[in-house]
């Protein structure tokens, strides 16, 4: 996965080309341009000073800041994966990518819990058909939590390993819609005390640090335990993973690096940092 990641990071990487010979002021500019933010730029510069070497100080600081414990998939099946986020952030595409990823070694069913947008159900069904995966369909206006209940019940009775839930796009400022998300989460808790094993928030990587506020509000409403940074291909703001993940203390679990179902990279801090600042 290293080569596709490096390619996807090509825009973000270009800021780091001059690091070896940079002085402190130039280094600061590089870190700020990559959207690492003022606070974390300070932390990283301190570590570089301490280590006396730019590359090793930068590398160890980035890895440490990104090293946040990941949720583990354990306990009773089905594992439940819920995907939330603002409109257009890449939820449905991510659901299809995750379905592709997990169906290589396990049985997967999708739950179409976006009952707001016209054709949302159809969009998910098209992905499901292509992947040969069953989907619990819904009608526009239907109770999204009921769709999720049905889907998990079906998974249990058919011994399916994963239920992946696509939810409607919603602005974090719409309290009524955030309440619906809580209702969906509550339904999953009828099957599993912890709720979704992976409670994922999709964030458009092009937003950079601007996405922190929306993520904070989602986290206040539901127990987000993993981030998916989508549209990483083409984003110059790769450094923003540091403030987003560290500020929220939520690990990045996946990066979306394209529009196809194979364009998903499991996030590994060391590989990511190597791809970002490596030669
Ligand atoms: N380049 C690129 N495009 C992506 C990626 N992920 C999603 N997209 C594109 O972003 C657009 C929106 O993706 P969706 O998956 O429909 O987003 P969504 O969050 O489900 O949207 P709503 O349901 O309307 O809120 C589509 O054109 C996708 O092809 C990615 O990782 N890279
Ligand atoms: Mg969608």
XYZ file of C-alpha atoms and ligand atoms in Angstrom:
312
model
C 0.000 0.000 0.000
C 3.030 2.262 0.283
C 3.229 3.260 -3.403
C -0.462 4.257 -3.771
C -0.210 6.221 -0.539
C 2.864 8.084 -1.737
C 1.094 8.870 -4.996
C -2.018 10.054 -3.176
C 0.126 12.269 -0.984
C 1.925 13.885 -3.925
C 0.404 17.321 -3.293
C 0.925 17.163 0.449
C 4.477 15.857 0.006
C 5.718 18.748 -2.037
C 5.889 21.053 0.983
C 8.346 18.708 2.630
C 10.839 18.487 -0.230
C 13.105 21.189 1.167
C 13.175 20.099 4.797
C 16.710 18.718 4.903
C 18.310 22.087 4.329
C 15.665 24.293 5.905
C 16.437 26.687 8.751
C 13.952 27.089 11.608
C 11.946 29.827 9.904
C 11.670 27.813 6.693
C 10.748 24.705 8.618
C 8.018 26.586 10.416
C 6.646 27.816 7.084
C 6.662 24.276 5.668
C 4.745 22.886 8.635
C 2.194 25.700 8.572
C 1.669 25.345 4.805
C 0.922 21.664 5.193
C -1.812 22.657 7.684
C -0.255 21.140 10.766
C -1.324 24.275 12.627
C 0.446 26.684 14.957
C 0.241 24.620 18.140
C 1.587 21.407 16.634
C 4.209 23.250 14.590
C 5.575 24.541 17.910
C 5.587 21.058 19.432
C 7.376 19.609 16.404
C 9.977 22.394 16.245
C 10.784 21.797 19.935
C 11.316 18.103 19.264
C 13.555 18.860 16.292
C 15.631 21.208 18.451
C 15.934 18.575 21.143
C 16.988 15.869 18.695
C 19.337 18.193 16.793
C 18.228 16.605 13.524
C 15.391 17.797 11.321
C 14.319 14.546 9.735
C 14.460 12.343 12.802
C 12.866 15.010 15.045
C 10.079 15.612 12.541
C 9.478 11.933 12.037
C 9.375 10.969 15.694
C 7.160 13.930 16.605
C 4.656 13.194 13.826
C 4.483 9.493 14.664
C 4.039 10.191 18.369
C 1.266 12.742 17.739
C -0.574 10.351 15.401
C -0.153 7.302 17.586
C -3.588 7.137 19.197
C -4.903 3.713 20.244
C -7.235 2.155 17.693
C -10.458 0.338 18.515
C -10.195 -3.423 18.105
C -12.808 -5.640 16.522
C -13.662 -8.213 19.144
C -16.637 -9.807 20.847
C -19.847 -11.070 19.335
C -20.622 -10.862 15.655
C -21.840 -9.113 13.733
C -19.319 -6.327 14.040
C -21.141 -3.072 13.496
C -19.567 -0.242 11.548
C -21.406 3.052 11.418
C -20.317 5.817 9.060
C -21.342 9.426 9.702
C -20.287 12.823 8.464
C -21.362 16.057 6.853
C -22.945 16.134 3.401
C -20.706 14.967 0.602
C -17.816 14.016 2.879
C -17.585 10.575 1.261
C -19.699 8.346 3.533
C -21.357 6.177 0.890
C -18.132 5.710 -1.061
C -16.358 4.825 2.190
C -19.073 2.281 3.047
C -18.503 0.656 -0.357
C -14.726 0.682 0.180
C -15.072 -0.844 3.649
C -17.461 -3.461 2.283
C -14.895 -4.350 -0.348
C -12.127 -4.430 2.282
C -13.910 -6.617 4.841
C -15.708 -8.905 2.377
C -12.372 -10.335 1.262
C -12.322 -12.460 4.409
C -15.785 -12.156 5.941
C -19.493 -11.862 5.203
C -20.814 -8.314 4.986
C -24.246 -6.718 4.782
C -24.911 -3.021 4.188
C -27.641 -0.946 5.834
C -28.998 1.953 3.825
C -29.818 4.340 6.668
C -29.708 7.497 4.552
C -33.444 8.013 4.295
C -33.191 11.740 3.553
C -31.627 12.149 0.159
C -33.331 11.098 -3.062
C -31.545 8.153 -4.633
C -29.323 7.540 -1.597
C -30.619 3.993 -1.367
C -30.080 3.482 -5.084
C -26.501 4.785 -4.896
C -25.638 2.317 -2.150
C -27.439 -0.524 -3.952
C -25.356 0.074 -7.082
C -22.163 -0.291 -5.059
C -23.556 -3.380 -3.313
C -24.491 -4.994 -6.644
C -21.038 -4.369 -8.045
C -19.478 -5.952 -4.986
C -22.012 -8.770 -4.810
C -23.022 -7.768 -1.290
C -26.491 -7.787 0.255
C -28.020 -4.484 1.310
C -30.925 -3.720 3.624
C -32.733 -1.154 1.520
C -34.833 1.778 2.659
C -37.394 4.202 1.325
C -37.020 7.951 1.511
C -38.617 9.189 4.731
C -38.398 5.840 6.482
C -37.105 5.635 10.058
C -33.349 5.177 9.633
C -32.985 3.487 13.026
C -35.571 0.863 12.005
C -33.547 0.047 8.878
C -30.488 -0.446 11.063
C -32.444 -2.677 13.463
C -33.633 -4.856 10.581
C -30.185 -5.077 9.076
C -28.459 -6.160 12.291
C -31.271 -8.664 13.028
C -30.805 -10.133 9.559
C -27.034 -10.307 10.033
C -27.485 -12.144 13.322
C -29.893 -14.688 11.890
C -27.732 -15.309 8.825
C -24.431 -15.416 10.666
C -23.056 -12.406 8.816
C -19.837 -10.939 10.223
C -20.158 -7.226 9.477
C -23.004 -4.722 9.219
C -21.862 -1.478 7.647
C -24.258 1.420 8.072
C -24.461 4.313 5.619
C -26.078 7.368 7.209
C -27.439 10.589 5.733
C -25.194 13.615 5.386
C -25.874 16.179 8.079
C -24.435 19.452 9.179
C -23.174 19.254 12.737
C -25.133 22.433 13.470
C -28.487 20.687 12.825
C -29.367 19.435 16.258
C -32.471 17.522 15.092
C -30.342 15.518 12.672
C -27.683 14.865 15.285
C -30.448 13.441 17.485
C -31.353 11.006 14.678
C -27.751 9.823 14.665
C -27.998 9.198 18.407
C -31.125 7.166 17.786
C -29.307 4.994 15.251
C -26.461 4.530 17.709
C -28.957 3.569 20.430
C -30.461 0.878 18.220
C -27.052 -0.712 17.712
C -26.739 -0.890 21.515
C -29.725 -3.255 21.624
C -27.388 -5.749 19.994
C -24.066 -4.672 21.488
C -23.519 -2.824 24.748
C -20.712 -0.746 23.270
C -22.715 0.241 20.199
C -20.886 0.268 16.869
C -17.501 -1.460 17.022
C -16.273 1.157 14.604
C -18.099 4.449 14.921
C -16.513 6.310 12.035
C -16.558 9.940 11.012
C -15.693 10.776 7.418
C -13.832 14.044 6.955
C -12.991 15.605 3.604
C -9.212 16.015 3.791
C -9.398 19.148 1.639
C -10.957 20.994 4.562
C -7.812 20.573 6.626
C -8.007 21.991 10.108
C -11.334 23.640 9.321
C -12.962 20.284 9.918
C -11.999 20.131 13.597
C -15.099 21.963 14.793
C -17.515 19.658 12.948
C -15.686 16.629 14.288
C -15.880 17.990 17.847
C -19.665 18.350 17.560
C -20.147 14.852 16.089
C -18.046 13.480 18.941
C -20.209 15.320 21.475
C -23.295 13.526 20.138
C -22.070 10.021 19.308
C -19.085 7.928 20.371
C -16.905 8.426 17.305
C -13.872 6.163 17.712
C -12.235 6.394 14.318
C -11.665 8.888 11.522
C -11.668 8.317 7.798
C -9.921 11.142 5.949
C -11.460 11.037 2.494
C -10.320 12.623 -0.774
C -6.729 12.495 0.424
C -5.704 12.177 -3.196
C -5.555 15.738 -4.385
C -5.444 17.249 -0.910
C -2.499 19.498 -0.150
C -3.476 19.633 3.510
C -2.088 16.245 4.517
C -0.452 17.678 7.626
C -3.897 18.456 9.050
C -4.292 14.824 10.125
C -2.066 15.742 13.065
C -4.223 18.479 14.647
C -7.490 16.738 13.691
C -6.589 13.402 15.228
C -4.528 14.614 18.183
C -6.861 17.438 19.198
C -9.831 15.037 19.219
C -7.828 12.056 20.529
C -9.480 9.923 17.881
C -7.263 7.724 15.702
C -7.264 7.960 11.929
C -8.215 4.446 10.772
C -8.439 4.832 7.006
C -7.573 7.240 4.219
C -9.714 7.518 1.103
C -7.430 7.971 -1.889
C -9.790 7.845 -4.858
C -13.311 7.147 -6.034
C -13.024 3.381 -6.544
C -13.688 0.627 -4.024
C -9.994 -0.258 -3.853
C -8.992 3.297 -3.026
C -8.823 2.846 0.717
C -5.653 2.672 2.791
C -5.534 1.370 6.338
C -3.824 4.107 8.298
C -0.509 3.334 9.879
C 1.264 6.323 11.455
C 4.770 5.214 10.545
C 3.926 4.392 6.918
C 2.025 7.637 6.604
C 4.885 9.745 7.943
C 7.389 7.930 5.730
C 5.178 8.574 2.698
C 4.705 12.218 3.664
C 8.263 13.250 4.427
C 10.331 10.433 2.915
C 12.538 10.852 -0.162
N -11.074 11.764 -5.249
C -11.836 11.209 -4.320
N -13.164 11.372 -4.362
C -13.910 10.807 -3.385
C -13.339 10.065 -2.322
N -14.341 9.655 -1.525
C -15.489 10.104 -2.072
N -15.247 10.811 -3.198
C -16.212 11.492 -4.085
O -16.911 12.463 -3.317
C -18.248 12.573 -3.794
C -19.207 12.378 -2.611
O -19.067 11.058 -2.149
P -20.231 10.275 -1.402
O -19.664 8.988 -0.961
O -21.476 10.254 -2.202
O -20.418 11.251 -0.153
P -21.535 11.166 0.975
O -20.889 11.661 2.224
O -22.142 9.826 1.010
O -22.590 12.241 0.451
P -24.075 12.497 1.012
O -24.697 11.160 1.235
O -24.740 13.301 -0.042
O -23.905 13.275 2.284
C -18.405 11.521 -4.873
O -18.248 12.144 -6.136
C -17.269 10.545 -4.606
O -16.832 9.877 -5.767
C -11.891 9.928 -2.296
O -11.296 9.328 -1.398
N -11.209 10.523 -3.295
Mg -24.131 9.220 0.937
